[in-house]
XYZ file of N, CA and C in Angstrom:
510
model
N -4.614 15.792 26.974
C -3.412 15.064 27.314
C -2.220 15.740 26.655
N -1.135 15.800 27.388
C 0.111 16.324 26.853
C 1.152 15.213 26.879
N 2.264 15.448 26.218
C 3.329 14.455 26.217
C 3.823 14.193 27.640
N 3.719 15.186 28.506
C 4.136 15.000 29.902
C 3.231 14.020 30.646
N 2.049 13.756 30.113
C 1.104 12.828 30.745
C 1.339 11.367 30.351
N 2.269 11.107 29.453
C 2.433 9.753 28.904
C 2.674 8.692 29.972
N 3.522 8.973 30.945
C 3.801 7.992 32.004
C 2.541 7.723 32.832
N 1.821 8.777 33.182
C 0.597 8.613 33.974
C -0.471 7.870 33.182
N -0.596 8.188 31.898
C -1.580 7.499 31.058
C -1.196 6.031 30.908
N 0.077 5.741 30.747
C 0.513 4.343 30.660
C 0.169 3.600 31.945
N 0.326 4.251 33.071
C -0.045 3.635 34.349
C -1.533 3.349 34.392
N -2.348 4.309 33.980
C -3.806 4.116 33.942
C -4.156 2.958 33.014
N -3.539 2.927 31.834
C -3.869 1.884 30.859
C -3.479 0.493 31.362
N -2.255 0.339 31.814
C -1.793 -0.983 32.251
C -2.577 -1.438 33.481
N -2.727 -0.579 34.455
C -3.494 -0.969 35.644
C -4.958 -1.196 35.295
N -5.484 -0.395 34.353
C -6.859 -0.583 33.898
C -7.062 -1.925 33.225
N -6.126 -2.303 32.354
C -6.209 -3.612 31.698
C -6.164 -4.726 32.735
N -5.218 -4.644 33.643
C -5.062 -5.712 34.632
C -6.313 -5.870 35.484
N -6.985 -4.777 35.772
C -8.208 -4.835 36.571
C -9.404 -5.291 35.730
N -9.607 -4.639 34.592
C -10.797 -4.896 33.770
C -10.794 -6.273 33.123
N -9.605 -6.786 32.791
C -9.533 -8.020 32.025
C -9.081 -9.227 32.827
N -8.963 -9.072 34.138
C -8.625 -10.221 34.993
C -9.705 -11.282 34.827
N -9.288 -12.489 34.525
C -10.232 -13.579 34.302
C -10.778 -13.647 32.883
N -10.545 -12.605 32.088
C -11.018 -12.583 30.702
C -9.875 -12.799 29.716
N -8.662 -12.466 30.147
C -7.457 -12.637 29.328
C -6.439 -13.413 30.155
N -5.495 -14.052 29.489
C -4.478 -14.787 30.233
C -3.710 -13.885 31.210
N -3.593 -14.337 32.439
C -2.899 -13.572 33.483
C -1.461 -13.263 33.068
N -0.783 -14.207 32.424
C 0.600 -13.984 32.006
C 0.709 -12.791 31.053
N -0.277 -12.629 30.178
C -0.278 -11.494 29.251
C -0.421 -10.187 30.017
N -1.347 -10.148 30.950
C -1.564 -8.938 31.738
C -0.349 -8.620 32.599
N 0.229 -9.644 33.204
C 1.410 -9.438 34.050
C 2.610 -8.944 33.247
N 2.689 -9.317 31.988
C 3.827 -8.935 31.150
C 3.733 -7.497 30.636
N 2.587 -6.855 30.790
C 2.452 -5.475 30.322
C 3.412 -4.574 31.093
N 4.038 -3.658 30.377
C 5.039 -2.777 30.973
C 4.604 -1.319 30.889
N 4.552 -0.666 32.025
C 4.214 0.760 32.045
C 5.274 1.554 31.293
N 6.551 1.236 31.507
C 7.633 1.962 30.834
C 7.533 1.822 29.309
N 7.294 0.602 28.813
C 7.174 0.393 27.368
C 5.942 1.101 26.810
N 4.839 1.057 27.535
C 3.621 1.729 27.090
C 3.835 3.241 27.041
N 4.495 3.796 28.046
C 4.769 5.235 28.063
C 5.640 5.633 26.868
N 6.640 4.823 26.575
C 7.521 5.120 25.440
C 6.731 5.075 24.122
N 5.836 4.109 23.984
C 4.986 4.012 22.787
C 4.115 5.266 22.666
N 3.563 5.734 23.780
C 2.722 6.945 23.762
C 3.533 8.170 23.359
N 4.753 8.265 23.858
C 5.609 9.391 23.457
C 5.855 9.344 21.944
N 6.019 8.144 21.405
C 6.185 7.982 19.959
C 4.967 8.450 19.191
N 3.768 8.141 19.706
C 2.534 8.598 19.057
C 2.503 10.123 18.998
N 2.914 10.757 20.098
C 2.924 12.218 20.113
C 3.921 12.770 19.103
N 5.067 12.147 19.014
C 6.095 12.617 18.084
C 5.631 12.492 16.633
N 4.890 11.426 16.336
C 4.392 11.194 14.977
C 3.301 12.186 14.606
N 2.468 12.529 15.587
C 1.290 13.331 15.285
C 0.305 12.460 14.530
N -0.925 12.437 14.951
C -1.939 11.632 14.269
C -3.319 12.180 14.580
N -4.331 11.488 14.133
C -5.707 11.960 14.283
C -6.361 11.531 15.591
N -5.635 10.857 16.452
C -6.201 10.380 17.707
C -6.290 11.532 18.695
N -7.450 11.636 19.331
C -7.672 12.642 20.368
C -7.577 11.929 21.711
N -6.661 12.387 22.556
C -6.466 11.823 23.893
C -6.917 12.846 24.925
N -7.692 12.409 25.894
C -8.114 13.288 26.990
C -7.846 12.577 28.311
N -7.550 13.354 29.336
C -7.295 12.781 30.648
C -8.256 13.368 31.672
N -8.505 12.587 32.705
C -9.237 13.057 33.882
C -8.187 13.235 34.972
N -8.192 14.412 35.578
C -7.208 14.709 36.603
C -7.891 15.195 37.875
N -7.228 14.931 38.980
C -7.611 15.519 40.264
C -6.397 16.267 40.767
N -6.617 17.461 41.286
C -5.510 18.307 41.727
C -4.597 17.582 42.713
N -5.177 16.777 43.588
C -4.378 16.112 44.619
C -3.793 14.773 44.170
N -4.237 14.252 43.012
C -3.802 12.921 42.578
C -3.157 12.896 41.197
N -3.347 13.923 40.414
C -2.858 13.917 39.038
C -3.820 13.159 38.130
N -3.291 12.518 37.102
C -4.108 11.802 36.111
C -4.688 10.547 36.752
N -6.024 10.427 36.676
C -6.698 9.242 37.221
C -7.466 8.474 36.153
N -7.552 9.040 34.946
C -8.260 8.368 33.865
C -7.822 8.902 32.516
N -8.128 8.137 31.482
C -7.708 8.489 30.125
C -8.676 7.881 29.121
N -8.917 8.617 28.053
C -9.719 8.118 26.934
C -9.067 8.571 25.631
N -9.274 7.785 24.589
C -8.743 8.118 23.264
C -9.773 7.730 22.211
N -9.963 8.623 21.240
C -10.852 8.312 20.123
C -10.275 8.923 18.859
N -10.823 8.480 17.733
C -10.401 9.009 16.445
C -11.265 8.429 15.353
N -10.798 8.487 14.124
C -11.574 7.952 13.007
C -11.803 6.452 13.172
N -12.965 6.009 12.752
C -13.283 4.584 12.807
C -12.407 3.844 11.810
N -11.820 2.749 12.263
C -10.932 1.946 11.412
C -11.700 0.716 10.935
N -11.764 0.557 9.620
C -12.421 -0.621 9.076
C -11.739 -1.024 7.785
N -11.233 -2.256 7.766
C -10.547 -2.789 6.587
C -9.484 -1.836 6.063
N -8.751 -1.215 6.968
C -7.678 -0.321 6.566
C -8.133 1.053 6.131
N -9.445 1.280 6.038
C -9.961 2.583 5.620
C -10.531 3.345 6.797
N -10.955 4.539 6.548
C -11.542 5.376 7.581
C -12.963 5.757 7.152
N -13.862 5.757 8.106
C -15.254 6.115 7.844
C -15.586 7.435 8.536
N -16.758 7.973 8.268
C -17.188 9.225 8.901
C -17.394 9.049 10.399
N -17.751 7.850 10.811
C -17.995 7.636 12.232
C -16.690 7.714 13.003
N -16.803 8.003 14.273
C -15.642 8.008 15.160
C -15.614 6.689 15.925
N -14.451 6.380 16.474
C -14.295 5.161 17.265
C -13.639 5.504 18.590
N -14.233 5.023 19.666
C -13.615 5.129 20.980
C -12.624 3.984 21.075
N -11.341 4.317 21.118
C -10.299 3.288 21.151
C -10.052 2.794 22.565
N -10.187 3.685 23.537
C -9.865 3.308 24.911
C -10.493 4.276 25.891
N -10.880 3.742 27.041
C -11.291 4.567 28.171
C -11.015 3.739 29.423
N -10.150 4.272 30.272
C -9.755 3.567 31.492
C -9.637 4.567 32.640
N -9.930 4.082 33.824
C -9.777 4.848 35.061
C -8.986 3.962 36.016
N -8.133 4.573 36.827
C -7.414 3.790 37.828
C -8.419 2.956 38.620
N -8.122 1.697 38.872
C -9.092 0.824 39.557
C -9.651 1.410 40.846
N -8.825 2.070 41.636
C -9.311 2.625 42.899
C -10.130 3.901 42.707
N -10.223 4.408 41.486
C -11.016 5.610 41.187
C -12.303 5.289 40.424
N -12.567 4.013 40.171
C -13.831 3.630 39.532
C -14.979 4.024 40.459
N -16.057 4.463 39.862
C -17.230 4.853 40.637
C -17.173 6.284 41.155
N -16.149 7.039 40.776
C -16.008 8.420 41.247
C -16.553 9.441 40.259
N -16.984 8.990 39.090
C -17.468 9.901 38.060
C -16.423 10.237 37.010
N -15.182 9.792 37.206
C -14.125 10.099 36.239
C -14.421 9.477 34.875
N -14.878 8.248 34.852
C -15.217 7.591 33.585
C -16.354 8.297 32.872
N -17.381 8.684 33.621
C -18.505 9.412 33.020
C -18.040 10.756 32.465
N -17.150 11.444 33.196
C -16.636 12.733 32.720
C -15.831 12.552 31.436
N -14.989 11.523 31.397
C -14.236 11.245 30.178
C -15.171 10.943 29.014
N -16.187 10.115 29.260
C -17.130 9.768 28.198
C -17.854 11.014 27.704
N -18.293 11.866 28.604
C -18.986 13.102 28.204
C -18.090 13.965 27.328
N -16.830 14.064 27.698
C -15.894 14.878 26.920
C -15.677 14.289 25.532
N -15.516 12.991 25.448
C -15.331 12.337 24.149
C -16.572 12.523 23.281
N -17.752 12.305 23.851
C -18.987 12.462 23.081
C -19.129 13.892 22.565
N -18.837 14.865 23.418
C -18.946 16.269 23.009
C -17.956 16.597 21.897
N -16.718 16.175 22.062
C -15.698 16.487 21.055
C -15.978 15.785 19.727
N -16.349 14.514 19.790
C -16.623 13.771 18.545
C -17.841 14.354 17.835
N -18.863 14.735 18.594
C -20.040 15.360 17.985
C -19.704 16.710 17.366
N -18.928 17.519 18.085
C -18.537 18.833 17.571
C -17.680 18.714 16.319
N -16.953 17.612 16.193
C -16.121 17.391 15.008
C -16.942 16.926 13.809
N -18.248 16.703 14.018
C -19.133 16.343 12.911
C -19.321 14.863 12.669
N -18.823 14.028 13.568
C -19.036 12.584 13.402
C -20.499 12.253 13.662
N -21.114 11.414 12.828
C -22.525 11.075 13.036
C -22.753 10.146 14.218
N -21.754 9.311 14.509
C -21.900 8.378 15.630
C -20.525 7.981 16.142
N -20.541 7.287 17.283
C -19.316 6.821 17.911
C -19.472 5.331 18.136
N -18.496 4.572 17.671
C -18.512 3.123 17.840
C -17.379 2.722 18.780
N -17.506 1.546 19.353
C -16.451 0.985 20.190
C -16.550 -0.520 20.136
N -15.457 -1.168 20.481
C -15.412 -2.623 20.582
C -15.176 -2.971 22.034
N -15.953 -3.889 22.558
C -15.843 -4.295 23.957
C -15.839 -5.816 24.020
N -15.061 -6.368 24.948
C -15.063 -7.821 25.103
C -16.474 -8.283 25.438
N -16.917 -9.292 24.724
C -18.275 -9.798 24.908
C -18.556 -10.164 26.366
N -17.579 -10.716 27.052
C -17.782 -11.174 28.434
C -17.484 -10.106 29.487
N -17.180 -8.900 29.086
C -16.863 -7.838 30.038
C -18.151 -7.118 30.453
N -18.899 -7.747 31.349
C -20.203 -7.223 31.765
C -20.129 -5.827 32.390
N -19.167 -5.530 33.269
C -19.126 -4.175 33.832
C -18.935 -3.093 32.762
N -18.047 -3.337 31.813
C -17.831 -2.352 30.750
C -19.081 -2.212 29.890
N -19.718 -3.311 29.587
C -20.926 -3.248 28.752
C -22.034 -2.476 29.454
N -22.153 -2.621 30.785
C -23.145 -1.829 31.529
C -22.790 -0.341 31.478
N -21.514 -0.014 31.654
C -21.063 1.376 31.585
C -21.423 1.980 30.230
N -21.119 1.266 29.155
C -21.406 1.774 27.819
C -22.910 1.883 27.576
N -23.676 0.934 28.054
C -25.137 0.997 27.885
C -25.696 2.233 28.586
N -25.208 2.532 29.789
C -25.665 3.737 30.504
C -25.306 5.011 29.738
N -24.243 4.952 28.940
C -23.828 6.107 28.137
C -24.553 6.156 26.791
N -25.482 5.236 26.550
C -26.285 5.267 25.330
C -25.804 4.399 24.195
N -24.806 3.562 24.433
C -24.302 2.668 23.387
C -25.150 1.405 23.327
N -25.357 0.907 22.100
C -26.122 -0.320 21.890
C -25.362 -1.218 20.928
N -25.390 -2.541 21.171
C -24.751 -3.455 20.209
C -25.454 -3.350 18.858
N -24.678 -3.406 17.794
C -25.288 -3.330 16.462
C -25.230 -4.662 15.717
N -24.830 -5.724 16.417
C -24.802 -7.060 15.820
C -23.444 -7.482 15.293
N -22.499 -6.560 15.173
C -21.169 -6.926 14.674
C -20.349 -7.552 15.794
N -19.643 -8.618 15.447
C -18.738 -9.270 16.399
C -17.426 -9.540 15.698
N -16.350 -9.529 16.467
C -15.011 -9.790 15.946
C -14.345 -10.846 16.801
N -13.695 -11.797 16.160
C -12.885 -12.715 16.953
C -11.640 -11.957 17.417
N -11.219 -12.193 18.601
C -10.018 -11.565 19.141
C -9.353 -12.625 19.984
N -8.049 -12.705 19.879
C -7.322 -13.745 20.595
C -6.136 -13.115 21.312
N -5.914 -13.536 22.547
C -4.771 -13.076 23.324
C -4.025 -14.314 23.797
N -2.809 -14.456 23.333
C -1.977 -15.605 23.696
C -2.718 -16.930 23.490
N -3.440 -17.020 22.377
C -4.147 -18.248 22.037
C -5.495 -18.431 22.706
N -5.909 -17.488 23.526
C -7.200 -17.578 24.224
C -8.202 -16.674 23.513
N -9.345 -17.220 23.074
C -10.344 -16.378 22.410
C -11.019 -15.441 23.415
N -11.069 -14.161 23.046
C -11.779 -13.147 23.825
C -12.571 -12.290 22.831
N -13.673 -12.831 22.315
C -14.419 -12.135 21.260
C -14.961 -10.779 21.716
N -15.062 -9.881 20.740
C -15.551 -8.533 20.987
C -16.860 -8.303 20.249
N -17.663 -7.403 20.779
C -18.881 -6.939 20.119
C -18.748 -5.441 19.895
N -19.372 -4.982 18.820
C -19.354 -3.541 18.536
C -20.623 -2.913 19.084
N -20.453 -1.772 19.716
C -21.569 -0.971 20.203
C -21.450 0.407 19.572
N -22.603 1.034 19.322
C -22.637 2.317 18.633
C -23.615 3.246 19.337
N -23.281 4.524 19.317
C -24.170 5.549 19.859
C -24.229 6.706 18.862
N -25.428 7.149 18.490
C -25.528 8.322 17.609
C -25.008 9.568 18.328
N -24.392 10.464 17.566
C -23.907 11.720 18.126
C -24.728 12.901 17.677
N -25.450 12.702 16.595
C -26.303 13.778 16.091
C -27.741 13.268 16.110
N -28.664 14.149 16.435
C -30.057 13.703 16.432
C -30.517 13.348 15.025
N -31.426 12.384 14.908
C -31.924 12.050 13.569
C -32.643 13.238 12.941
N -32.588 13.285 11.640
C -33.251 14.375 10.905
C -34.757 14.298 11.100
N -35.393 15.426 11.168
C -36.858 15.491 11.312
C -37.528 15.185 9.981
N -38.752 14.725 10.046
C -39.514 14.444 8.833
C -39.964 15.731 8.180
């Protein structure tokens, strides 16, 4: 991802949220999301420079159709050796085209090459399609759950983890 991709990534993120979280989060919250504000926030992230790795899925005839971001795992304000998948979204009309799988493969390869032992993510407990996608990619719930609230509506999350390095031999 480059800074020039910020508007396209914001479009993917906002449209992805509206599609993935319809019925799981308050509609007013989803409707209030702004592509312009999200793009400006992304440009700010680029200007700051940080440890987040952003990758995009592109098609020559369509431009950016998907986006993923990962970085150090955040826990209690500290950072752990594990990596965390912060986001992965594909334009709703491009779901099922392999773009999400390609993004996931790229994130797994990069996080593994960077030496992270595993990759964790948080997913809404009731988001069955996302949980199936992550399960197919080798992620498993590890028992951790977090309360999460959007505009006063509880939308609890579960943590899923996938090893990136094979276990040591005996």
